[in-house]
Amino acid sequence: MSSPIVVGAVLYDPKVSVIWDIIREFFEANDCPMDVKLFADYDLQNDALMAGEIDMAWNSPLAWLDAQRRSGGDCRAIAMRDTDRDRVSHLVVPSNSSAQSLEDLRGKRIAFGAEDSPQARLIPQGLLARAGLLPGRDYEEKRHDLLVGLHGDHIGGEKEAFLTLSRGEADASALIDLNWQGWTKDGTIDPVNYRILATTDRYDHCVFTVRGDFPEERERPWLHVLHLMSYDNPSHKEMMDLEGLKKWEPGRTSGFGALAEACELTEFFSRKDGTL
């Protein structure tokens, strides 16, 4: 039997352990042994990926860009969830706001999630930057740096941003479409009192990342077993509901343009590296 493929995942929530126990057991039952290594944040996970301590990483979109940056473009995106494709973020305002366009947010207060949240800060700020609006110069950024390092893979900072708006302490807030849909459904947001002012370009979210030298003879059977997982299987359905998907899809890189542009416009990695 070949040695287990070691997959890295970030422990952003206790449910992550449950999710990966189900996945690992299924892989072992299908003669594709897999070990899972959990990390406290995405920087540590990418450190391990670059050092060869793990074979693949379940990466956030920002972590994917960082892996490509670190490897000189030598990583590959091999799989993702169906729900990782074609997401958008919204800038939301009160229904009675006078704002009708992004330009109307000039001089206003905008609430965002954590500094490293693609969905609740970086991509929305990229949209604003394209409209000529920069934080600190053209609007006041009200950032909610909860659980930095987890790249917004939690509702903390994003929900706090909306609550800041709801208290009248901001004029707009940023959130992913999935949270807009979920929170208007569960009563967190009353859609009578709030409306979408602007929406970002479509983007992709999490992706399984491997280094360029990961052998095809190991990748191919792993992907085969991954795609055997079915929402019609009750034990898989439990995991998929927790992880927010109904089907595993092939990986693609065409959906990271909006985030890459946002990171460039906001100089995110330069600030992170301390070169600014």
PDB file of C-alpha atoms in Angstrom:
ATOM      1  CA  MET A   1       0.000   0.000   0.000  1.00  0.00           C
ATOM      2  CA  SER A   2       1.329   3.449  -0.887  1.00  0.00           C
ATOM      3  CA  SER A   3       2.021   6.002   1.791  1.00  0.00           C
ATOM      4  CA  PRO A   4      -0.936   8.222   2.747  1.00  0.00           C
ATOM      5  CA  ILE A   5      -1.467  11.477   0.922  1.00  0.00           C
ATOM      6  CA  VAL A   6      -1.207  14.229   3.520  1.00  0.00           C
ATOM      7  CA  VAL A   7      -3.821  16.957   3.177  1.00  0.00           C
ATOM      8  CA  GLY A   8      -3.710  20.230   5.083  1.00  0.00           C
ATOM      9  CA  ALA A   9      -6.825  22.020   6.324  1.00  0.00           C
ATOM     10  CA  VAL A  10      -7.282  25.087   8.500  1.00  0.00           C
ATOM     11  CA  LEU A  11      -9.196  24.619  11.752  1.00  0.00           C
ATOM     12  CA  TYR A  12     -11.396  27.714  11.429  1.00  0.00           C
ATOM     13  CA  ASP A  13     -14.280  26.001  13.266  1.00  0.00           C
ATOM     14  CA  PRO A  14     -14.632  22.820  15.414  1.00  0.00           C
ATOM     15  CA  LYS A  15     -16.731  21.248  12.654  1.00  0.00           C
ATOM     16  CA  VAL A  16     -13.605  21.032  10.490  1.00  0.00           C
ATOM     17  CA  SER A  17     -12.437  17.989  12.477  1.00  0.00           C
ATOM     18  CA  VAL A  18     -15.764  16.235  11.871  1.00  0.00           C
ATOM     19  CA  ILE A  19     -15.686  17.053   8.158  1.00  0.00           C
ATOM     20  CA  TRP A  20     -12.211  15.657   7.640  1.00  0.00           C
ATOM     21  CA  ASP A  21     -12.798  12.540   9.741  1.00  0.00           C
ATOM     22  CA  ILE A  22     -15.671  11.633   7.397  1.00  0.00           C
ATOM     23  CA  ILE A  23     -13.585  12.350   4.291  1.00  0.00           C
ATOM     24  CA  ARG A  24     -10.548  10.444   5.572  1.00  0.00           C
ATOM     25  CA  GLU A  25     -12.597   7.387   6.512  1.00  0.00           C
ATOM     26  CA  PHE A  26     -14.174   7.310   3.045  1.00  0.00           C
ATOM     27  CA  PHE A  27     -10.787   7.495   1.359  1.00  0.00           C
ATOM     28  CA  GLU A  28      -9.401   4.709   3.500  1.00  0.00           C
ATOM     29  CA  ALA A  29     -12.448   2.553   2.709  1.00  0.00           C
ATOM     30  CA  ASN A  30     -11.649   3.069  -0.979  1.00  0.00           C
ATOM     31  CA  ASP A  31      -8.003   2.020  -0.681  1.00  0.00           C
ATOM     32  CA  CYS A  32      -6.677   5.554  -0.983  1.00  0.00           C
ATOM     33  CA  PRO A  33      -5.085   6.236   2.421  1.00  0.00           C
ATOM     34  CA  MET A  34      -5.042   9.857   3.493  1.00  0.00           C
ATOM     35  CA  ASP A  35      -3.804  11.696   6.556  1.00  0.00           C
ATOM     36  CA  VAL A  36      -5.100  15.123   7.533  1.00  0.00           C
ATOM     37  CA  LYS A  37      -3.009  17.784   9.225  1.00  0.00           C
ATOM     38  CA  LEU A  38      -4.882  20.704  10.754  1.00  0.00           C
ATOM     39  CA  PHE A  39      -3.388  24.185  10.932  1.00  0.00           C
ATOM     40  CA  ALA A  40      -4.169  27.287  12.949  1.00  0.00           C
ATOM     41  CA  ASP A  41      -4.012  29.568   9.893  1.00  0.00           C
ATOM     42  CA  TYR A  42      -3.344  29.636   6.164  1.00  0.00           C
ATOM     43  CA  ASP A  43       0.184  31.034   6.408  1.00  0.00           C
ATOM     44  CA  LEU A  44       1.272  28.011   8.445  1.00  0.00           C
ATOM     45  CA  GLN A  45      -0.502  25.694   6.018  1.00  0.00           C
ATOM     46  CA  ASN A  46       1.261  27.209   3.013  1.00  0.00           C
ATOM     47  CA  ASP A  47       4.575  27.045   4.882  1.00  0.00           C
ATOM     48  CA  ALA A  48       4.008  23.297   5.199  1.00  0.00           C
ATOM     49  CA  LEU A  49       2.957  22.959   1.547  1.00  0.00           C
ATOM     50  CA  MET A  50       6.049  24.776   0.289  1.00  0.00           C
ATOM     51  CA  ALA A  51       8.294  22.704   2.598  1.00  0.00           C
ATOM     52  CA  GLY A  52       6.798  19.432   1.373  1.00  0.00           C
ATOM     53  CA  GLU A  53       5.401  18.576   4.801  1.00  0.00           C
ATOM     54  CA  ILE A  54       1.936  18.128   3.267  1.00  0.00           C
ATOM     55  CA  ASP A  55       1.037  16.976  -0.239  1.00  0.00           C
ATOM     56  CA  MET A  56      -1.930  19.271  -0.786  1.00  0.00           C
ATOM     57  CA  ALA A  57      -3.692  22.133   0.943  1.00  0.00           C
ATOM     58  CA  TRP A  58      -7.390  22.959   1.167  1.00  0.00           C
ATOM     59  CA  ASN A  59      -6.742  26.631   0.540  1.00  0.00           C
ATOM     60  CA  SER A  60      -8.798  29.787   0.715  1.00  0.00           C
ATOM     61  CA  PRO A  61      -8.692  31.939  -2.439  1.00  0.00           C
ATOM     62  CA  LEU A  62      -6.174  34.268  -0.803  1.00  0.00           C
ATOM     63  CA  ALA A  63      -4.062  31.285   0.264  1.00  0.00           C
ATOM     64  CA  TRP A  64      -4.164  30.015  -3.334  1.00  0.00           C
ATOM     65  CA  LEU A  65      -2.771  33.323  -4.585  1.00  0.00           C
ATOM     66  CA  ASP A  66      -0.147  33.262  -1.846  1.00  0.00           C
ATOM     67  CA  ALA A  67       0.876  29.700  -2.758  1.00  0.00           C
ATOM     68  CA  GLN A  68       1.289  30.762  -6.380  1.00  0.00           C
ATOM     69  CA  ARG A  69       3.246  33.805  -5.278  1.00  0.00           C
ATOM     70  CA  ARG A  70       5.563  31.748  -3.086  1.00  0.00           C
ATOM     71  CA  SER A  71       6.078  29.006  -5.688  1.00  0.00           C
ATOM     72  CA  GLY A  72       6.623  31.294  -8.655  1.00  0.00           C
ATOM     73  CA  GLY A  73       3.377  30.112 -10.225  1.00  0.00           C
ATOM     74  CA  ASP A  74       4.236  26.425  -9.879  1.00  0.00           C
ATOM     75  CA  CYS A  75       1.126  25.266  -7.946  1.00  0.00           C
ATOM     76  CA  ARG A  76      -1.961  23.620  -9.417  1.00  0.00           C
ATOM     77  CA  ALA A  77      -5.623  23.895  -8.418  1.00  0.00           C
ATOM     78  CA  ILE A  78      -7.040  20.382  -8.665  1.00  0.00           C
ATOM     79  CA  ALA A  79     -10.534  20.413  -7.115  1.00  0.00           C
ATOM     80  CA  MET A  80     -13.141  22.654  -5.510  1.00  0.00           C
ATOM     81  CA  ARG A  81     -16.739  22.635  -4.289  1.00  0.00           C
ATOM     82  CA  ASP A  82     -19.634  23.439  -6.585  1.00  0.00           C
ATOM     83  CA  THR A  83     -20.380  26.392  -4.273  1.00  0.00           C
ATOM     84  CA  ASP A  84     -16.834  27.741  -4.690  1.00  0.00           C
ATOM     85  CA  ARG A  85     -17.626  28.832  -8.224  1.00  0.00           C
ATOM     86  CA  ASP A  86     -19.027  32.169  -9.354  1.00  0.00           C
ATOM     87  CA  ARG A  87     -19.533  33.856  -6.006  1.00  0.00           C
ATOM     88  CA  VAL A  88     -19.996  37.638  -5.653  1.00  0.00           C
ATOM     89  CA  SER A  89     -19.846  40.113  -2.787  1.00  0.00           C
ATOM     90  CA  HIS A  90     -22.279  42.942  -2.171  1.00  0.00           C
ATOM     91  CA  LEU A  91     -22.029  46.413  -0.710  1.00  0.00           C
ATOM     92  CA  VAL A  92     -25.222  46.836   1.292  1.00  0.00           C
ATOM     93  CA  VAL A  93     -26.836  50.079   2.464  1.00  0.00           C
ATOM     94  CA  PRO A  94     -30.009  50.921   4.396  1.00  0.00           C
ATOM     95  CA  SER A  95     -33.061  51.033   2.158  1.00  0.00           C
ATOM     96  CA  ASN A  96     -33.524  54.719   2.933  1.00  0.00           C
ATOM     97  CA  SER A  97     -29.928  55.620   2.054  1.00  0.00           C
ATOM     98  CA  SER A  98     -29.509  58.343  -0.542  1.00  0.00           C
ATOM     99  CA  ALA A  99     -26.636  56.391  -2.127  1.00  0.00           C
ATOM    100  CA  GLN A 100     -27.405  55.161  -5.641  1.00  0.00           C
ATOM    101  CA  SER A 101     -23.874  54.413  -6.883  1.00  0.00           C
ATOM    102  CA  LEU A 102     -20.380  53.732  -5.605  1.00  0.00           C
ATOM    103  CA  GLU A 103     -19.509  57.384  -6.126  1.00  0.00           C
ATOM    104  CA  ASP A 104     -22.150  58.232  -3.531  1.00  0.00           C
ATOM    105  CA  LEU A 105     -20.004  56.442  -0.917  1.00  0.00           C
ATOM    106  CA  ARG A 106     -17.300  59.078  -1.242  1.00  0.00           C
ATOM    107  CA  GLY A 107     -16.701  60.569   2.188  1.00  0.00           C
ATOM    108  CA  LYS A 108     -18.801  57.846   3.855  1.00  0.00           C
ATOM    109  CA  ARG A 109     -18.049  55.085   6.384  1.00  0.00           C
ATOM    110  CA  ILE A 110     -17.842  51.551   4.983  1.00  0.00           C
ATOM    111  CA  ALA A 111     -17.713  48.484   7.231  1.00  0.00           C
ATOM    112  CA  PHE A 112     -15.603  45.483   6.192  1.00  0.00           C
ATOM    113  CA  GLY A 113     -14.664  42.118   7.638  1.00  0.00           C
ATOM    114  CA  ALA A 114     -11.118  41.140   8.602  1.00  0.00           C
ATOM    115  CA  GLU A 115      -8.158  42.625   6.757  1.00  0.00           C
ATOM    116  CA  ASP A 116      -7.461  39.303   5.008  1.00  0.00           C
ATOM    117  CA  SER A 117     -11.059  38.447   4.065  1.00  0.00           C
ATOM    118  CA  PRO A 118     -11.322  38.185   0.259  1.00  0.00           C
ATOM    119  CA  GLN A 119     -15.117  38.323   0.324  1.00  0.00           C
ATOM    120  CA  ALA A 120     -15.758  40.958   2.980  1.00  0.00           C
ATOM    121  CA  ARG A 121     -12.836  43.304   2.401  1.00  0.00           C
ATOM    122  CA  LEU A 122     -10.326  42.746  -0.405  1.00  0.00           C
ATOM    123  CA  ILE A 123     -12.618  42.129  -3.375  1.00  0.00           C
ATOM    124  CA  PRO A 124     -15.124  44.839  -2.326  1.00  0.00           C
ATOM    125  CA  GLN A 125     -12.237  47.282  -1.857  1.00  0.00           C
ATOM    126  CA  GLY A 126     -10.997  46.321  -5.314  1.00  0.00           C
ATOM    127  CA  LEU A 127     -14.414  47.237  -6.701  1.00  0.00           C
ATOM    128  CA  LEU A 128     -14.269  50.582  -4.905  1.00  0.00           C
ATOM    129  CA  ALA A 129     -10.704  51.225  -6.086  1.00  0.00           C
ATOM    130  CA  ARG A 130     -11.751  50.685  -9.696  1.00  0.00           C
ATOM    131  CA  ALA A 131     -14.369  53.369  -9.123  1.00  0.00           C
ATOM    132  CA  GLY A 132     -11.644  55.716  -7.873  1.00  0.00           C
ATOM    133  CA  LEU A 133     -12.367  55.298  -4.173  1.00  0.00           C
ATOM    134  CA  LEU A 134      -9.492  54.439  -1.838  1.00  0.00           C
ATOM    135  CA  PRO A 135      -9.686  53.823   1.931  1.00  0.00           C
ATOM    136  CA  GLY A 136      -8.457  56.663   4.103  1.00  0.00           C
ATOM    137  CA  ARG A 137      -8.602  59.086   1.202  1.00  0.00           C
ATOM    138  CA  ASP A 138     -12.103  58.751  -0.205  1.00  0.00           C
ATOM    139  CA  TYR A 139     -13.956  56.856   2.524  1.00  0.00           C
ATOM    140  CA  GLU A 140     -13.478  55.784   6.120  1.00  0.00           C
ATOM    141  CA  GLU A 141     -12.708  52.086   6.450  1.00  0.00           C
ATOM    142  CA  LYS A 142     -14.294  50.478   9.496  1.00  0.00           C
ATOM    143  CA  ARG A 143     -12.542  47.109   9.624  1.00  0.00           C
ATOM    144  CA  HIS A 144     -13.419  44.189  11.892  1.00  0.00           C
ATOM    145  CA  ASP A 145     -10.245  42.161  12.359  1.00  0.00           C
ATOM    146  CA  LEU A 146     -11.665  39.041  13.930  1.00  0.00           C
ATOM    147  CA  LEU A 147      -9.637  35.836  13.492  1.00  0.00           C
ATOM    148  CA  VAL A 148      -7.039  37.298  11.141  1.00  0.00           C
ATOM    149  CA  GLY A 149      -5.170  34.476   9.439  1.00  0.00           C
ATOM    150  CA  LEU A 150      -8.336  32.535   8.650  1.00  0.00           C
ATOM    151  CA  HIS A 151      -9.099  34.622   5.534  1.00  0.00           C
ATOM    152  CA  GLY A 152     -12.730  35.224   6.378  1.00  0.00           C
ATOM    153  CA  ASP A 153     -13.561  31.507   6.617  1.00  0.00           C
ATOM    154  CA  HIS A 154     -15.832  32.389   9.537  1.00  0.00           C
ATOM    155  CA  ILE A 155     -18.757  34.741   9.941  1.00  0.00           C
ATOM    156  CA  GLY A 156     -17.252  36.809  12.753  1.00  0.00           C
ATOM    157  CA  GLY A 157     -15.831  39.915  11.109  1.00  0.00           C
ATOM    158  CA  GLU A 158     -18.345  39.878   8.282  1.00  0.00           C
ATOM    159  CA  LYS A 159     -21.294  39.765  10.640  1.00  0.00           C
ATOM    160  CA  GLU A 160     -19.760  42.444  12.865  1.00  0.00           C
ATOM    161  CA  ALA A 161     -19.448  44.652   9.799  1.00  0.00           C
ATOM    162  CA  PHE A 162     -23.160  44.330   9.112  1.00  0.00           C
ATOM    163  CA  LEU A 163     -24.012  44.923  12.777  1.00  0.00           C
ATOM    164  CA  THR A 164     -21.944  48.117  12.617  1.00  0.00           C
ATOM    165  CA  LEU A 165     -24.125  49.193   9.699  1.00  0.00           C
ATOM    166  CA  SER A 166     -27.294  48.210  11.572  1.00  0.00           C
ATOM    167  CA  ARG A 167     -26.289  50.396  14.532  1.00  0.00           C
ATOM    168  CA  GLY A 168     -25.873  53.400  12.262  1.00  0.00           C
ATOM    169  CA  GLU A 169     -22.091  53.454  12.763  1.00  0.00           C
ATOM    170  CA  ALA A 170     -21.416  52.886   9.048  1.00  0.00           C
ATOM    171  CA  ASP A 171     -23.102  53.876   5.799  1.00  0.00           C
ATOM    172  CA  ALA A 172     -22.478  50.583   3.964  1.00  0.00           C
ATOM    173  CA  SER A 173     -21.102  47.128   4.676  1.00  0.00           C
ATOM    174  CA  ALA A 174     -19.546  44.345   2.608  1.00  0.00           C
ATOM    175  CA  LEU A 175     -20.600  40.688   2.605  1.00  0.00           C
ATOM    176  CA  ILE A 176     -20.591  37.619   0.371  1.00  0.00           C
ATOM    177  CA  ASP A 177     -23.757  36.697  -1.533  1.00  0.00           C
ATOM    178  CA  LEU A 178     -24.143  33.451   0.432  1.00  0.00           C
ATOM    179  CA  ASN A 179     -24.373  35.392   3.679  1.00  0.00           C
ATOM    180  CA  TRP A 180     -26.771  37.925   2.182  1.00  0.00           C
ATOM    181  CA  GLN A 181     -28.982  35.021   1.108  1.00  0.00           C
ATOM    182  CA  GLY A 182     -28.669  33.181   4.408  1.00  0.00           C
ATOM    183  CA  TRP A 183     -29.069  36.187   6.681  1.00  0.00           C
ATOM    184  CA  THR A 184     -32.093  37.579   4.846  1.00  0.00           C
ATOM    185  CA  LYS A 185     -33.631  34.132   5.147  1.00  0.00           C
ATOM    186  CA  ASP A 186     -32.922  33.560   8.863  1.00  0.00           C
ATOM    187  CA  GLY A 187     -33.884  37.073   9.974  1.00  0.00           C
ATOM    188  CA  THR A 188     -30.386  38.429  10.671  1.00  0.00           C
ATOM    189  CA  ILE A 189     -31.017  40.992   7.905  1.00  0.00           C
ATOM    190  CA  ASP A 190     -34.457  42.404   7.193  1.00  0.00           C
ATOM    191  CA  PRO A 191     -34.468  42.855   3.383  1.00  0.00           C
ATOM    192  CA  VAL A 192     -37.144  45.520   3.799  1.00  0.00           C
ATOM    193  CA  ASN A 193     -34.640  47.689   5.664  1.00  0.00           C
ATOM    194  CA  TYR A 194     -31.513  47.033   3.562  1.00  0.00           C
ATOM    195  CA  ARG A 195     -30.675  46.833  -0.127  1.00  0.00           C
ATOM    196  CA  ILE A 196     -27.750  45.945  -2.351  1.00  0.00           C
ATOM    197  CA  LEU A 197     -26.002  49.042  -3.691  1.00  0.00           C
ATOM    198  CA  ALA A 198     -23.288  47.351  -5.758  1.00  0.00           C
ATOM    199  CA  THR A 199     -22.017  43.867  -6.572  1.00  0.00           C
ATOM    200  CA  THR A 200     -18.486  42.730  -7.378  1.00  0.00           C
ATOM    201  CA  ASP A 201     -17.351  40.687 -10.347  1.00  0.00           C
ATOM    202  CA  ARG A 202     -17.793  36.943  -9.972  1.00  0.00           C
ATOM    203  CA  TYR A 203     -14.979  35.090  -8.252  1.00  0.00           C
ATOM    204  CA  ASP A 204     -14.067  31.589  -7.082  1.00  0.00           C
ATOM    205  CA  HIS A 205     -13.424  30.572  -3.496  1.00  0.00           C
ATOM    206  CA  CYS A 206     -11.592  27.605  -1.926  1.00  0.00           C
ATOM    207  CA  VAL A 207      -9.464  25.158  -3.908  1.00  0.00           C
ATOM    208  CA  PHE A 208      -7.301  22.087  -3.302  1.00  0.00           C
ATOM    209  CA  THR A 209      -3.741  23.192  -4.030  1.00  0.00           C
ATOM    210  CA  VAL A 210      -0.749  21.003  -4.877  1.00  0.00           C
ATOM    211  CA  ARG A 211       2.816  21.846  -5.822  1.00  0.00           C
ATOM    212  CA  GLY A 212       3.797  21.450  -9.438  1.00  0.00           C
ATOM    213  CA  ASP A 213       5.888  18.369  -8.656  1.00  0.00           C
ATOM    214  CA  PHE A 214       3.045  16.409  -7.025  1.00  0.00           C
ATOM    215  CA  PRO A 215       3.016  13.098  -8.962  1.00  0.00           C
ATOM    216  CA  GLU A 216       0.107  12.482 -11.321  1.00  0.00           C
ATOM    217  CA  GLU A 217       0.067   8.802 -10.324  1.00  0.00           C
ATOM    218  CA  ARG A 218      -0.851   9.883  -6.790  1.00  0.00           C
ATOM    219  CA  GLU A 219      -3.140  12.757  -7.741  1.00  0.00           C
ATOM    220  CA  ARG A 220      -5.272  10.763 -10.175  1.00  0.00           C
ATOM    221  CA  PRO A 221      -6.569   8.088  -7.724  1.00  0.00           C
ATOM    222  CA  TRP A 222      -7.106  10.721  -5.016  1.00  0.00           C
ATOM    223  CA  LEU A 223      -9.294  12.782  -7.317  1.00  0.00           C
ATOM    224  CA  HIS A 224     -11.132   9.644  -8.442  1.00  0.00           C
ATOM    225  CA  VAL A 225     -12.143   8.859  -4.843  1.00  0.00           C
ATOM    226  CA  LEU A 226     -13.004  12.494  -4.098  1.00  0.00           C
ATOM    227  CA  HIS A 227     -15.450  12.540  -7.008  1.00  0.00           C
ATOM    228  CA  LEU A 228     -17.025   9.296  -5.793  1.00  0.00           C
ATOM    229  CA  MET A 229     -18.458  11.184  -2.856  1.00  0.00           C
ATOM    230  CA  SER A 230     -22.188  11.718  -3.386  1.00  0.00           C
ATOM    231  CA  TYR A 231     -24.786  13.955  -1.778  1.00  0.00           C
ATOM    232  CA  ASP A 232     -27.193  11.007  -2.117  1.00  0.00           C
ATOM    233  CA  ASN A 233     -25.097   9.037   0.377  1.00  0.00           C
ATOM    234  CA  PRO A 234     -26.370   9.933   3.913  1.00  0.00           C
ATOM    235  CA  SER A 235     -22.912   9.931   5.486  1.00  0.00           C
ATOM    236  CA  HIS A 236     -21.531  12.090   2.679  1.00  0.00           C
ATOM    237  CA  LYS A 237     -24.542  14.403   2.899  1.00  0.00           C
ATOM    238  CA  GLU A 238     -23.686  15.127   6.547  1.00  0.00           C
ATOM    239  CA  MET A 239     -20.165  16.156   5.590  1.00  0.00           C
ATOM    240  CA  MET A 240     -21.273  18.085   2.513  1.00  0.00           C
ATOM    241  CA  ASP A 241     -23.891  20.030   4.463  1.00  0.00           C
ATOM    242  CA  LEU A 242     -21.250  20.958   7.036  1.00  0.00           C
ATOM    243  CA  GLU A 243     -18.774  21.945   4.312  1.00  0.00           C
ATOM    244  CA  GLY A 244     -21.379  23.698   2.168  1.00  0.00           C
ATOM    245  CA  LEU A 245     -21.418  21.743  -1.084  1.00  0.00           C
ATOM    246  CA  LYS A 246     -23.411  19.193  -3.049  1.00  0.00           C
ATOM    247  CA  LYS A 247     -20.733  18.126  -5.498  1.00  0.00           C
ATOM    248  CA  TRP A 248     -16.963  18.237  -5.883  1.00  0.00           C
ATOM    249  CA  GLU A 249     -15.890  19.914  -9.111  1.00  0.00           C
ATOM    250  CA  PRO A 250     -12.569  20.053 -10.995  1.00  0.00           C
ATOM    251  CA  GLY A 251     -10.287  22.854  -9.929  1.00  0.00           C
ATOM    252  CA  ARG A 252      -9.941  25.943 -12.081  1.00  0.00           C
ATOM    253  CA  THR A 253      -7.980  29.172 -11.854  1.00  0.00           C
ATOM    254  CA  SER A 254     -10.096  31.415 -14.067  1.00  0.00           C
ATOM    255  CA  GLY A 255     -12.078  32.724 -11.081  1.00  0.00           C
ATOM    256  CA  PHE A 256      -9.256  34.368  -9.131  1.00  0.00           C
ATOM    257  CA  GLY A 257      -8.852  37.473 -11.280  1.00  0.00           C
ATOM    258  CA  ALA A 258     -11.001  39.741  -9.120  1.00  0.00           C
ATOM    259  CA  LEU A 259      -9.029  38.853  -5.993  1.00  0.00           C
ATOM    260  CA  ALA A 260      -5.666  39.126  -7.735  1.00  0.00           C
ATOM    261  CA  GLU A 261      -6.627  42.589  -8.994  1.00  0.00           C
ATOM    262  CA  ALA A 262      -7.888  43.588  -5.540  1.00  0.00           C
ATOM    263  CA  CYS A 263      -4.638  42.470  -3.891  1.00  0.00           C
ATOM    264  CA  GLU A 264      -2.679  44.543  -6.397  1.00  0.00           C
ATOM    265  CA  LEU A 265      -4.885  47.625  -6.064  1.00  0.00           C
ATOM    266  CA  THR A 266      -4.798  47.467  -2.253  1.00  0.00           C
ATOM    267  CA  GLU A 267      -1.099  46.407  -2.203  1.00  0.00           C
ATOM    268  CA  PHE A 268      -2.107  43.609   0.163  1.00  0.00           C
ATOM    269  CA  PHE A 269       0.914  41.338  -0.197  1.00  0.00           C
ATOM    270  CA  SER A 270       3.372  44.242  -0.220  1.00  0.00           C
ATOM    271  CA  ARG A 271       1.916  45.436   3.075  1.00  0.00           C
ATOM    272  CA  LYS A 272       1.910  41.895   4.421  1.00  0.00           C
ATOM    273  CA  ASP A 273       5.567  41.442   3.485  1.00  0.00           C
ATOM    274  CA  GLY A 274       6.460  44.801   5.012  1.00  0.00           C
ATOM    275  CA  THR A 275       7.827  46.154   1.737  1.00  0.00           C
ATOM    276  CA  LEU A 276       5.613  49.251   1.949  1.00  0.00           C
TER     277      LEU A 276
END
